[in-house]
XYZ file of C-alpha atoms in Angstrom:
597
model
C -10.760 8.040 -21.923
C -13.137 9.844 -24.271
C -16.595 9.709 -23.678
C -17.851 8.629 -27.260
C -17.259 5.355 -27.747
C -15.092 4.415 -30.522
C -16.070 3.082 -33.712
C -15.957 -0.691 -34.020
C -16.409 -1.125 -30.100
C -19.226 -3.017 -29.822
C -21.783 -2.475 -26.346
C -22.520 -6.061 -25.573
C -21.345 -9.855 -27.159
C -22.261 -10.649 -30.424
C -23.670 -14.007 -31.155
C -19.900 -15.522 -32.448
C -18.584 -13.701 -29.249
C -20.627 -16.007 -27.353
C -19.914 -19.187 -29.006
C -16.296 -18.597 -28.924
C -16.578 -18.158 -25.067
C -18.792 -20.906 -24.593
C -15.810 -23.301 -26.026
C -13.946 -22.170 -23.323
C -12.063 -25.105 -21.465
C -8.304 -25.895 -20.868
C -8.471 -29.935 -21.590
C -5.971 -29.534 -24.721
C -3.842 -27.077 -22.933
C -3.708 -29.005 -19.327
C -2.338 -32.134 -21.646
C 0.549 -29.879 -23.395
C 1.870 -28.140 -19.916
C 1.907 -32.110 -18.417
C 3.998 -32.773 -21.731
C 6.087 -29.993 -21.204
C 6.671 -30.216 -17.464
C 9.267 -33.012 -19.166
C 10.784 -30.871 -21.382
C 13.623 -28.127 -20.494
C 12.907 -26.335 -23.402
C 16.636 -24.811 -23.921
C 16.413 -23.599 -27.299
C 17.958 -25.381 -30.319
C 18.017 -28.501 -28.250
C 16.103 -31.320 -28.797
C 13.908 -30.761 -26.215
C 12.462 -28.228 -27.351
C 12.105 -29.599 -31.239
C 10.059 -32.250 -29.438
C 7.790 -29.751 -27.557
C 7.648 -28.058 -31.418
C 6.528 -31.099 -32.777
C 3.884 -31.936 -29.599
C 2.300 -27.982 -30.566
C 2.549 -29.701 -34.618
C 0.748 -32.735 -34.093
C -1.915 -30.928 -31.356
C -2.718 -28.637 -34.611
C -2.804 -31.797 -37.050
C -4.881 -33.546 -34.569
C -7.450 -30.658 -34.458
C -7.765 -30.008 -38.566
C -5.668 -26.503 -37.883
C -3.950 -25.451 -40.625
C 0.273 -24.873 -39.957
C 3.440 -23.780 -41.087
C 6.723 -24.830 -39.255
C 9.740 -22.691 -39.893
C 12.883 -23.696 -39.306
C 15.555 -20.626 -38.945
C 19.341 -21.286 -37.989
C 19.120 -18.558 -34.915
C 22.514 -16.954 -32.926
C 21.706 -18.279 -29.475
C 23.759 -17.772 -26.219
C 23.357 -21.169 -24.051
C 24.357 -20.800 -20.536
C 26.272 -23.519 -18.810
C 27.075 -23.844 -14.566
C 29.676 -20.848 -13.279
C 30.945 -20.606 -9.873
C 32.768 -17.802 -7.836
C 35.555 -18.779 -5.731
C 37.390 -16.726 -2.982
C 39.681 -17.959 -0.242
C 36.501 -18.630 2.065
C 34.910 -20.522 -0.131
C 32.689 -21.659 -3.387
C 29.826 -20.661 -4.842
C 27.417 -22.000 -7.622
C 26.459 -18.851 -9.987
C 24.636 -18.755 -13.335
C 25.779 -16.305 -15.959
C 22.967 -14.784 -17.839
C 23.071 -15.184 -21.915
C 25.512 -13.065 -24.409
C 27.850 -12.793 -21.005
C 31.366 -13.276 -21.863
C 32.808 -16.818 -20.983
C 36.136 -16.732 -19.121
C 39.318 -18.310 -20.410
C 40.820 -21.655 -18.819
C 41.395 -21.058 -15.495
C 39.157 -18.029 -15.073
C 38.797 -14.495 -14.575
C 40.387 -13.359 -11.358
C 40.353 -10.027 -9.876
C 39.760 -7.464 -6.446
C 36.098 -7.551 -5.648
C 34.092 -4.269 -4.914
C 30.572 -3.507 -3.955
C 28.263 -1.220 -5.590
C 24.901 -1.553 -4.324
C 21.867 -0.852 -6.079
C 17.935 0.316 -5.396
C 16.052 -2.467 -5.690
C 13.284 -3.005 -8.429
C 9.970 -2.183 -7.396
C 8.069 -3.777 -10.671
C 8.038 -4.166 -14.031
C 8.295 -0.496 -14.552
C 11.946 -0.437 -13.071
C 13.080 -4.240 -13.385
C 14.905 -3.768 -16.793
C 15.842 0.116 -15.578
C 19.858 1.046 -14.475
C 19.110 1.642 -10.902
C 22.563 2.974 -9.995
C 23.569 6.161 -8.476
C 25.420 8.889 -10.888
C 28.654 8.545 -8.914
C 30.455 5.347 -9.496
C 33.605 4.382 -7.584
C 36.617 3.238 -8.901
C 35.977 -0.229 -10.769
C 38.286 -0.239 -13.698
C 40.144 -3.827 -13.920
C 38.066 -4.906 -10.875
C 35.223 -7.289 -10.509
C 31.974 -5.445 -9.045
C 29.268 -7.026 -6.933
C 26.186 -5.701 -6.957
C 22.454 -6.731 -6.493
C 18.654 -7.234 -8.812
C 19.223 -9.149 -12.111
C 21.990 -8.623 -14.895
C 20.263 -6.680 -16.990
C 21.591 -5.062 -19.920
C 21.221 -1.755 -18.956
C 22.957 -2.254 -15.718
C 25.977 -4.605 -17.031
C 26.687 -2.298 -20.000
C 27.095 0.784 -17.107
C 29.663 -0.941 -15.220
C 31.649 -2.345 -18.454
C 31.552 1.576 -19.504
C 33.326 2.156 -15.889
C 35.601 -0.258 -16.676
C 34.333 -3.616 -14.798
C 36.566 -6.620 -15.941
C 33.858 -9.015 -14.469
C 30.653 -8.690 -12.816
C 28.318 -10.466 -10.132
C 24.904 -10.134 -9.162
C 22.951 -10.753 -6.157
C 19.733 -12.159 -6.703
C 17.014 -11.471 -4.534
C 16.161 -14.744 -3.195
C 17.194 -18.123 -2.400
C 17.230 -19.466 -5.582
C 19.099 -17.803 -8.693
C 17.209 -16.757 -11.837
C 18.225 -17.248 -15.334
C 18.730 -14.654 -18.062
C 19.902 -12.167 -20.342
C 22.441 -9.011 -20.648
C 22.707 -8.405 -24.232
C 20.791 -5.041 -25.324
C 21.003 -6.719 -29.118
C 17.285 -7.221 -29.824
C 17.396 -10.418 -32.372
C 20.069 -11.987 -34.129
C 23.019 -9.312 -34.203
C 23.871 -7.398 -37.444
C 27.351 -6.162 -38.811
C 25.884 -2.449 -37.104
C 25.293 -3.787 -33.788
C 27.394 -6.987 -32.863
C 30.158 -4.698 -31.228
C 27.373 -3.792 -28.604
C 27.136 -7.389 -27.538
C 28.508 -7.720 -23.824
C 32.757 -7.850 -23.257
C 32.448 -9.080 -19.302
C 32.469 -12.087 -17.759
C 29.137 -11.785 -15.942
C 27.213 -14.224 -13.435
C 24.778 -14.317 -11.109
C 24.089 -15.678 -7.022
C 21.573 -16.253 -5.103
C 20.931 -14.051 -2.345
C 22.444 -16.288 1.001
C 25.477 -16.711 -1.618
C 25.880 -13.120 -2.363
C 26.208 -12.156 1.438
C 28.443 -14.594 2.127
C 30.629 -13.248 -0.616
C 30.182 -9.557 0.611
C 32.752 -10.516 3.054
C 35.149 -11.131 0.073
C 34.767 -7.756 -1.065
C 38.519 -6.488 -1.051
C 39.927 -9.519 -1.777
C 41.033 -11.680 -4.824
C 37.872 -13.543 -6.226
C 38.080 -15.865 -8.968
C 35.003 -16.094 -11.616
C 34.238 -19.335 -13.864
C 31.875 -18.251 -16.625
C 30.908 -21.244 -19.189
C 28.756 -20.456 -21.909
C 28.106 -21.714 -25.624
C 27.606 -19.293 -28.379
C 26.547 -19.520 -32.141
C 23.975 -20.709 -34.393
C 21.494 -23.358 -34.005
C 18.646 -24.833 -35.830
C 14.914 -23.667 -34.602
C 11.403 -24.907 -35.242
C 8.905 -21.757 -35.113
C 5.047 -23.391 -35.952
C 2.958 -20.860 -36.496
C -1.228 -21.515 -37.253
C -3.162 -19.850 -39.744
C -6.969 -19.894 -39.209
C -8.618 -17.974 -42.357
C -11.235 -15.594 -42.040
C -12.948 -13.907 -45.025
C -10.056 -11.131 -45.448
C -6.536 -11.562 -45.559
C -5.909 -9.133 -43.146
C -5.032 -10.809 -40.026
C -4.268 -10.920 -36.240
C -0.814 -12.367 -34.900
C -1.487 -14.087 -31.353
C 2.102 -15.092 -29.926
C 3.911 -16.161 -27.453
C 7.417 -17.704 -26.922
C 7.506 -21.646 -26.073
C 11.400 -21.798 -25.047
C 11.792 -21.957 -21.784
C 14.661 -22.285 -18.848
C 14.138 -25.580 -16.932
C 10.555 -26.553 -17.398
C 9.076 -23.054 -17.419
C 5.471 -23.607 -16.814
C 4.647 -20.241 -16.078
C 7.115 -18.642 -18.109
C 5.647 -19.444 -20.631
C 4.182 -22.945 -20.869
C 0.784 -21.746 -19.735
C 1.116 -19.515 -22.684
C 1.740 -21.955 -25.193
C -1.617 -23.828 -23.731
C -3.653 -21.019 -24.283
C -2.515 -20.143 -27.541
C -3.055 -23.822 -28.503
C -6.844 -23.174 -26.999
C -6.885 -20.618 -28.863
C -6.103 -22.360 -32.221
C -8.536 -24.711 -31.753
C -11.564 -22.550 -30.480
C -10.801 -20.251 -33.876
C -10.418 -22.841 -36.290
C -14.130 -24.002 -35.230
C -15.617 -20.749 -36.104
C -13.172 -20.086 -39.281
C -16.281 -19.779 -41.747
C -17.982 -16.867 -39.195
C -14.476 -14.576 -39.125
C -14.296 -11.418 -41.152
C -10.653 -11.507 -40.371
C -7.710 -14.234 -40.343
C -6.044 -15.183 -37.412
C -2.042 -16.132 -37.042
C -1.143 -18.115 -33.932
C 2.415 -18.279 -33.760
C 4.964 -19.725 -31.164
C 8.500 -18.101 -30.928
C 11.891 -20.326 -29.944
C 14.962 -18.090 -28.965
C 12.941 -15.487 -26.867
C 15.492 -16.229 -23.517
C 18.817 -16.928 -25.027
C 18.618 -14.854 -28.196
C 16.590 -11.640 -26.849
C 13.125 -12.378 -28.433
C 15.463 -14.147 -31.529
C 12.141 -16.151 -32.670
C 9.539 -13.050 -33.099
C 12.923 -11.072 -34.590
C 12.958 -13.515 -37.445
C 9.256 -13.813 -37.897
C 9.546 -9.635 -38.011
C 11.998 -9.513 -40.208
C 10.943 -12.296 -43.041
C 7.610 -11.426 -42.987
C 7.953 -7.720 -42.627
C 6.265 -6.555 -45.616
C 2.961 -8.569 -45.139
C 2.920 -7.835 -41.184
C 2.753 -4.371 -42.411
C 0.853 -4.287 -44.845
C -1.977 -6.433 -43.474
C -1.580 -7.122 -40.059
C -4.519 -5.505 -38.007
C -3.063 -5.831 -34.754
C -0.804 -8.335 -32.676
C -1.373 -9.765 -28.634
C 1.572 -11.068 -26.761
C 0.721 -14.026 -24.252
C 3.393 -15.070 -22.002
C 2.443 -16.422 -18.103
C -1.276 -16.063 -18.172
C -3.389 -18.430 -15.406
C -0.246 -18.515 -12.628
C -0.893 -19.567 -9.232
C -3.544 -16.931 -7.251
C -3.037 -14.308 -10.094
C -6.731 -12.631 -9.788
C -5.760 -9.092 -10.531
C -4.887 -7.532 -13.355
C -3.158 -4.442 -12.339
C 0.020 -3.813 -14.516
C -1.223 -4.729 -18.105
C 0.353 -3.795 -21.086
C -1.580 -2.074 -23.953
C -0.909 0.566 -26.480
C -3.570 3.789 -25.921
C -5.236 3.090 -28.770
C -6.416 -0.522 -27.403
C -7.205 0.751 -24.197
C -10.820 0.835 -24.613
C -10.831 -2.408 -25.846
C -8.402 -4.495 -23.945
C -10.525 -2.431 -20.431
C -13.621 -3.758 -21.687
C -12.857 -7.164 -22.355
C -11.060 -7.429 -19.447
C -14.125 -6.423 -17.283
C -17.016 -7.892 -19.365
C -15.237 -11.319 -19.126
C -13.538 -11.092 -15.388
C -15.720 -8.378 -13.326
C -12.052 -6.630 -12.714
C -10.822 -3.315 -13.732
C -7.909 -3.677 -15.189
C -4.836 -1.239 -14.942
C -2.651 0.064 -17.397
C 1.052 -0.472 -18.099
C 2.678 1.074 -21.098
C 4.467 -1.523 -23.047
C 7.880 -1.647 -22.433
C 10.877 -2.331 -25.012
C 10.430 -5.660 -23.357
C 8.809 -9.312 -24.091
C 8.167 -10.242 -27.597
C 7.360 -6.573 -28.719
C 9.040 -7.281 -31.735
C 6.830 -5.226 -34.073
C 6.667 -1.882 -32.766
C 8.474 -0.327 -35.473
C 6.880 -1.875 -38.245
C 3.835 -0.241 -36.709
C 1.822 -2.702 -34.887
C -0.998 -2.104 -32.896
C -0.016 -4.543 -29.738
C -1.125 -4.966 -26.467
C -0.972 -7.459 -23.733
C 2.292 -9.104 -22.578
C 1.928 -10.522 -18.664
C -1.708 -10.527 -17.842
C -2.998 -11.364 -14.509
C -1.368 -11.140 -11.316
C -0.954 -12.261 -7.663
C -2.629 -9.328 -6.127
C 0.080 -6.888 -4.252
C -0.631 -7.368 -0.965
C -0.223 -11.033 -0.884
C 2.710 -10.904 -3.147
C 4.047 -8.538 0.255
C 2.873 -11.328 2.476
C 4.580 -13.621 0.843
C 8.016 -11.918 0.930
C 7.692 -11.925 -3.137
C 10.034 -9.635 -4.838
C 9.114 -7.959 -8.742
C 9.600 -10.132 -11.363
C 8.823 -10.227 -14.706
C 6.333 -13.000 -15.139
C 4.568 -15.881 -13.679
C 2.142 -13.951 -12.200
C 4.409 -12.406 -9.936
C 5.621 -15.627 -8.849
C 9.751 -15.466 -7.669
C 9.506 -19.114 -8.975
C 10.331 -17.100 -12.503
C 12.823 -17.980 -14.126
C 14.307 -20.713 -11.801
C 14.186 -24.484 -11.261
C 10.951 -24.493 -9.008
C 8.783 -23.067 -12.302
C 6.938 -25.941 -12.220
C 3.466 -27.239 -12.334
C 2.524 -25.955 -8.768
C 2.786 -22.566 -10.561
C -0.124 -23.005 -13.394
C -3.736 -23.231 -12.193
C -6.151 -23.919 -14.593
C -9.360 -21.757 -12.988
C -7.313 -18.609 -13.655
C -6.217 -20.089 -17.201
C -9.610 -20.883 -18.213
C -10.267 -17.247 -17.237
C -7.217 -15.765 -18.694
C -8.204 -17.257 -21.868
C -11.698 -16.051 -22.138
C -10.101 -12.312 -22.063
C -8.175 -13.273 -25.473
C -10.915 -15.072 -26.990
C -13.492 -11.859 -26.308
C -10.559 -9.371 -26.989
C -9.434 -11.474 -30.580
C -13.157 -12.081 -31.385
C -13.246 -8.285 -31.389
C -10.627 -6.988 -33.377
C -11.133 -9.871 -35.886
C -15.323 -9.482 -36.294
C -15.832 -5.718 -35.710
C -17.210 -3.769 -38.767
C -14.712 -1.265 -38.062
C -11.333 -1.825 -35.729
C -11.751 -1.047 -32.537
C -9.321 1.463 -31.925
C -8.945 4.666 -30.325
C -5.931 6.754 -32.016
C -7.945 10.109 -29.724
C -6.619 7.962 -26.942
C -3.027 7.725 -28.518
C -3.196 11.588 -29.096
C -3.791 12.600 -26.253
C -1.026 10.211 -24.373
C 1.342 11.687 -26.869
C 0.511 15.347 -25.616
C 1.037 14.663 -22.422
C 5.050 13.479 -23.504
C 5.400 16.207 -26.072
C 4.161 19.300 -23.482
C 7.272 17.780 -21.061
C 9.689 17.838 -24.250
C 8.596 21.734 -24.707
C 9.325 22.661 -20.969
C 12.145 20.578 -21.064
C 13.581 22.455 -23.962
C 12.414 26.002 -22.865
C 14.053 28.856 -24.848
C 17.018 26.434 -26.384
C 14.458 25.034 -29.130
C 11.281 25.543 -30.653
C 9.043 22.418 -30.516
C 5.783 24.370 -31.277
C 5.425 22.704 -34.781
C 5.709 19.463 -32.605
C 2.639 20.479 -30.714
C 0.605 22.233 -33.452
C 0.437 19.508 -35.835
C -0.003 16.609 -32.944
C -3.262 19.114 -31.903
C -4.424 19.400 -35.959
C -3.863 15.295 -35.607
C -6.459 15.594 -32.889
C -8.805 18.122 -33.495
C -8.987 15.727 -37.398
C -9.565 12.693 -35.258
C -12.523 14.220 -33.145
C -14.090 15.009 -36.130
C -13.561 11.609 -37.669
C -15.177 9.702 -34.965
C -18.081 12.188 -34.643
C -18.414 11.496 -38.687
C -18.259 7.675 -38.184
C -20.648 8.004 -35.078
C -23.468 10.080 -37.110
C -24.196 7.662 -39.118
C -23.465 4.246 -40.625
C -20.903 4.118 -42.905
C -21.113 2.207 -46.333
C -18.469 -0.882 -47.305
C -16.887 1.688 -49.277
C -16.495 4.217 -46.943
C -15.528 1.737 -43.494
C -13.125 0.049 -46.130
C -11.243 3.296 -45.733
C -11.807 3.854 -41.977
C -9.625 0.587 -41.667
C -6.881 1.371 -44.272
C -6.639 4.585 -42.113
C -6.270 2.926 -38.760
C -3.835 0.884 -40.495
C -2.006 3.991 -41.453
C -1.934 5.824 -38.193
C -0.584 2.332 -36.654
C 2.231 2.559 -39.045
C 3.068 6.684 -38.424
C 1.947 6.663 -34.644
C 3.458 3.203 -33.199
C 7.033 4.027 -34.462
C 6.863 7.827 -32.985
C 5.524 6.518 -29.536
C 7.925 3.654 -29.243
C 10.610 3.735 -31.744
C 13.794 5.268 -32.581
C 14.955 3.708 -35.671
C 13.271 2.793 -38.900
C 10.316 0.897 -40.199
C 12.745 -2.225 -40.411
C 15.100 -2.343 -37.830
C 15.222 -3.317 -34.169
C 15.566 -0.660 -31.017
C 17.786 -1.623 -28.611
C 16.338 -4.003 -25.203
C 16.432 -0.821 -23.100
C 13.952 1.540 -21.612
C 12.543 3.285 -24.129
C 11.415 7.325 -23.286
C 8.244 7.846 -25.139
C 8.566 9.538 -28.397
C 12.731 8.168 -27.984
C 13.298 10.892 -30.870
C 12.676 13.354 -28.699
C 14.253 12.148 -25.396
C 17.691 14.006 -25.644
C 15.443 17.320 -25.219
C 15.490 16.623 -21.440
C 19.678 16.822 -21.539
C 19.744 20.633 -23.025
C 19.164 22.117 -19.790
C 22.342 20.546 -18.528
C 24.515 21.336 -21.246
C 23.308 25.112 -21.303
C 23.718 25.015 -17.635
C 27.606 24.429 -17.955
C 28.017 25.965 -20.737
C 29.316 23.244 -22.607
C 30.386 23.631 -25.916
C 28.395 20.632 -27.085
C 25.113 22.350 -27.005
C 24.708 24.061 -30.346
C 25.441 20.921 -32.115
C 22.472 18.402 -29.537
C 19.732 21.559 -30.475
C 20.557 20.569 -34.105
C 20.342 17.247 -33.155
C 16.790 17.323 -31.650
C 15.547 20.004 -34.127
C 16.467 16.946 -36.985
C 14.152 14.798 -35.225
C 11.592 17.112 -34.023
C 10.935 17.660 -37.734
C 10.813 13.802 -38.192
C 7.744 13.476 -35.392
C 5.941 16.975 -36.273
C 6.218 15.682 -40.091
C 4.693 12.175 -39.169
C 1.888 14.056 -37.342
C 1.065 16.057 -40.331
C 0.972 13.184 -42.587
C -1.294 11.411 -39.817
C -3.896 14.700 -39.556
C -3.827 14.560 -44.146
C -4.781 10.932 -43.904
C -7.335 11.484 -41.538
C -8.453 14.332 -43.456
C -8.530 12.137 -46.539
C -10.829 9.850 -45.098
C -13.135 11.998 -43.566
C -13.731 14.159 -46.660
C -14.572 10.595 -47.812
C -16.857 10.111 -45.642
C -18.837 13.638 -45.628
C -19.444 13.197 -49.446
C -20.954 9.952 -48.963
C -23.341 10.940 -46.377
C -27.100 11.267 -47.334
C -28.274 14.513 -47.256
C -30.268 15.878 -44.425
């Protein structure tokens, strides 16, 4: 990190700072997880409008201000699936957006394809297959992890007629193997999964190894289409309009009280510690709480991104994620999500309220990050975790939430799994971390820290494309984009800027939200959606890395993917230069309204 601290960061607490903390308690939240340990929170059922309503009247009950939405949202409900084979029946769940087989079922050879096992978040959503498939056109593949998208799309490219996976542990996890982030459009619904596709748990996958060979028969039962939502969302005014968006998704499969009904708790904390100090915050605060997250691929924040998109980026200051916070023995917080900007920040508050030292993850194209190309500042996700080596001890396996907890995403996510020391804990991270970005003179982000992650990508992109393309206007301008920054902070950190003159400082972080966020994160544009896959950093860029191979065989096809990149190397060296003249705007800005001497 650099060694000048940046501006906005304060050294110590401030006097709201330490009220908010000092409110600090989980009595509220411990009341809504009992409430919801009743609830399967499927959404679009009525289970989960009544856990809506519980969050409603929680708010009305504490004087919180609240909208509730109530979107019609394409959801994909799974239902009980077996796999049957001449020795024998086995229960299987088929993850959402998987295909559901006729009357009588899908029947086909079964082959094996094994796969390298996840090692954490980093890998979980990741293809781990070898580049040499066998033959599987027409059959029906077994293979192991979770049915992620990436992985079910590769084997319905090699020609899978069904799939199953082996999950890792006795019990089989729920989820999803669309790629569509949100409600499909017209562009994208042809993307959606065309397999029948199921999962087992692990006993129940060996057992069917023995099958492989054979005839298997797959019954897939899902319900698909649209279904009425309720999406409350708290707003707690500060003295601006600009505003912070706290969320987390409340949906759930089976009673999900670590994924995510500890979340929900906290956020409700969260509301109601806020609302108390509404007439002390410089900034407003929007506590929102998504439906369709697990069976329509993060469908609530989608809609929230997309009917609100104008105002989110136009005002919104920054935006935390909060899904499984406070699990069972999760003390450590060593995979946690921020963008570089927010890494001094989220680092401090982490340690100043927990003692830890907290370890970075870069956000993946995963959760509820449903604003990264509208240009949001975000950071958080998952939060703390079992610490590795008992996770090992325990014979856990990566997952991705619950504090590391395999009960994720299964029937046994129950109450055992929250524990309301580390919530209470959990939640005095937000509180300090929100209580800064909302009350600080001047944000407190670190865009030298986003520069120089961004370097480090774009100086792999230039070896990676050698002598086949120039990428030095790439580098040059993201170096003028730094070089403008160090002087900007130096400025800022010379002396104290007037309202005028930190008026602008913000407008500009706003700015280089809205240029940098996309470039680091995004492929598409301001207003649409990336796909739910790994993303490469600076994704415009990431086809550099296949030039080498194409020059290597000479392929034909090269000439036209240099033309390709060189398109979109101009689109992130241009959005660095406009970065470096807003910067430059700002600080001339600031010069002329420094005393003299």
């Amino acid at each position: 990190m650099n060694d000048t601290m940046p501006a906005g960061l304060p050294t110590h607490p401030d006097a709201l700072e330490t009220d908010l903390l000092s409110a600090v308690s989980f009595d509220a939240g411990w009341s809504l997880l009992e409430r919801f340990s009743t609830l399967v929170r499927e959404s679009g059922s009525d289970d989960e409008h009544v856990a809506a309503e519980y969050i409603a009247a929680e708010l009305s009950r504490m004087g919180v201000p609240f909208e509730m939405h109530e979107p019609d949202l394409y959801l994909s409900l799974p239902r009980e699936s077996s796999v049957k084979w001449s020795g024998g029946s086995i229960r299987a769940k088929p993850p959402s957006f998987a295909v559901p087989t006729a009357e009588g079922g899908l029947e086909g050879e079964l082959v094996f394809v094994p796969a390298a096992a996840a090692t954490g978040q980093r890998d979980l959503f990741a293809k781990r297959l070898g580049d040499d498939l066998p033959d599987v056109a027409g059959k029906i593949v077994l293979s192991e992890g979770f049915a992620m998208p990436g992985m079910v799309s590769a084997f319905e490219a090699a020609g899978a007629a069904g799939q199953v996976f082996i999950n890792p542990g006795k019990n089989i996890h729920w989820g999803i193997c669309t790629s569509i982030w949100g409600t499909p459009t017209t562009g994208n619904l042809a993307t959606k999964p065309g397999t029948p596709v199921v999962a087992v748990n692990n006993p129940d996958g060996e057992r069917l190894k023995e099958a492989v060979g054979e005839s298997v028969r797959l019954q897939v039962r899902l319900e698909e289409g649209w279904y009425p939502c309720k999406l409350p969302v708290a707003h707690i005014a500060g003295a601006s309009e600009e505003f912070m968006l706290v969320h987390g998704h409340y949906d759930s499969w089976d009673v999900g009280i670590g994924d995510n009904a500890v979340g929900d708790a906290t956020l409700l904390e969260l509301a109601r510690i806020f609302h108390a100090q509404a007439g002390r915050l410089k900034r407003s605060l929007r506590i929102a709480w998504w439906p369709a997250h697990s069976t329509g691929r993060y469908g609530g924040s989608t809609w929230y991104a997309d009917t609100h998109a104008l105002e989110l980026r136009r005002r919104c200051v920054g935006a935390i994620n909060i899904d499984s916070p406070g699990c069972w023995h999760a003390t450590e917080y060593d995979d946690v999500m921020w963008m570089a900007e927010a890494g001094p920040l989220c680092a401090r508050a982490i340690a100043d309220v927990t003692g830890k030292t907290a370890k970075r993850l870069r956000p993946l194209r995963a959760g509820d990050y449903s604003f990264n190309q509208i240009g949001l500042t975000s950071f958080y996700m998952l939060l703390s975790n079992i610490p590795e080596d008992e996770r090992a001890a325990l014979g856990f396996y990566a997952t991705g939430g619950c504090g590391g907890n395999i009960a994720w995403h299964t029937e046994d996510d129950v109450m055992a799994v929250a524990e309301r020391e580390n919530l209470e804990r959990d939640l005095g991270v937000y509180v300090a971390s929100i209580a800064r970005v909302l009350n600080s003179r001047i944000l407190p982000y670190d865009f030298r820290e986003t520069v120089s992650e961004l370097a480090g990508f774009v100086d792999g992109y230039v070896e990676a494309a050698g002598d086949l393309l120039d990428l030095g206007a790439v580098r040059a301008e993201l170096e003028a984009l730094g070089a403008a920054l160090d002087d900007l902070y130096a400025a800022v950190g010379r002396s104290r800027p007037d309202a005028a003159a930190v008026g602008a400082v913000n407008e500009l972080f706003l700015e280089l939200s809205r240029i940098l966020v996309p470039i680091g994160y995004a492929e598409g544009g301001p207003f649409d959606h990336d796909p739910a896959l790994p993303r490469t950093p600076i994704p415009r860029l990431a086809r550099t890395a296949e030039l080498s191979g194409l020059a290597e065989a000479g392929s034909d096809l090269l000439p036209f993917l240099v033309n390709e990149v060189r398109r979109e190397a101009n689109h992130v060296a241009n959005g660095f230069h406009e970065a470096a003249r807003a910067v430059g705007r700002v600080l001339a800005q600031l010069t002329a309204s420094a005393p003299a001497g």
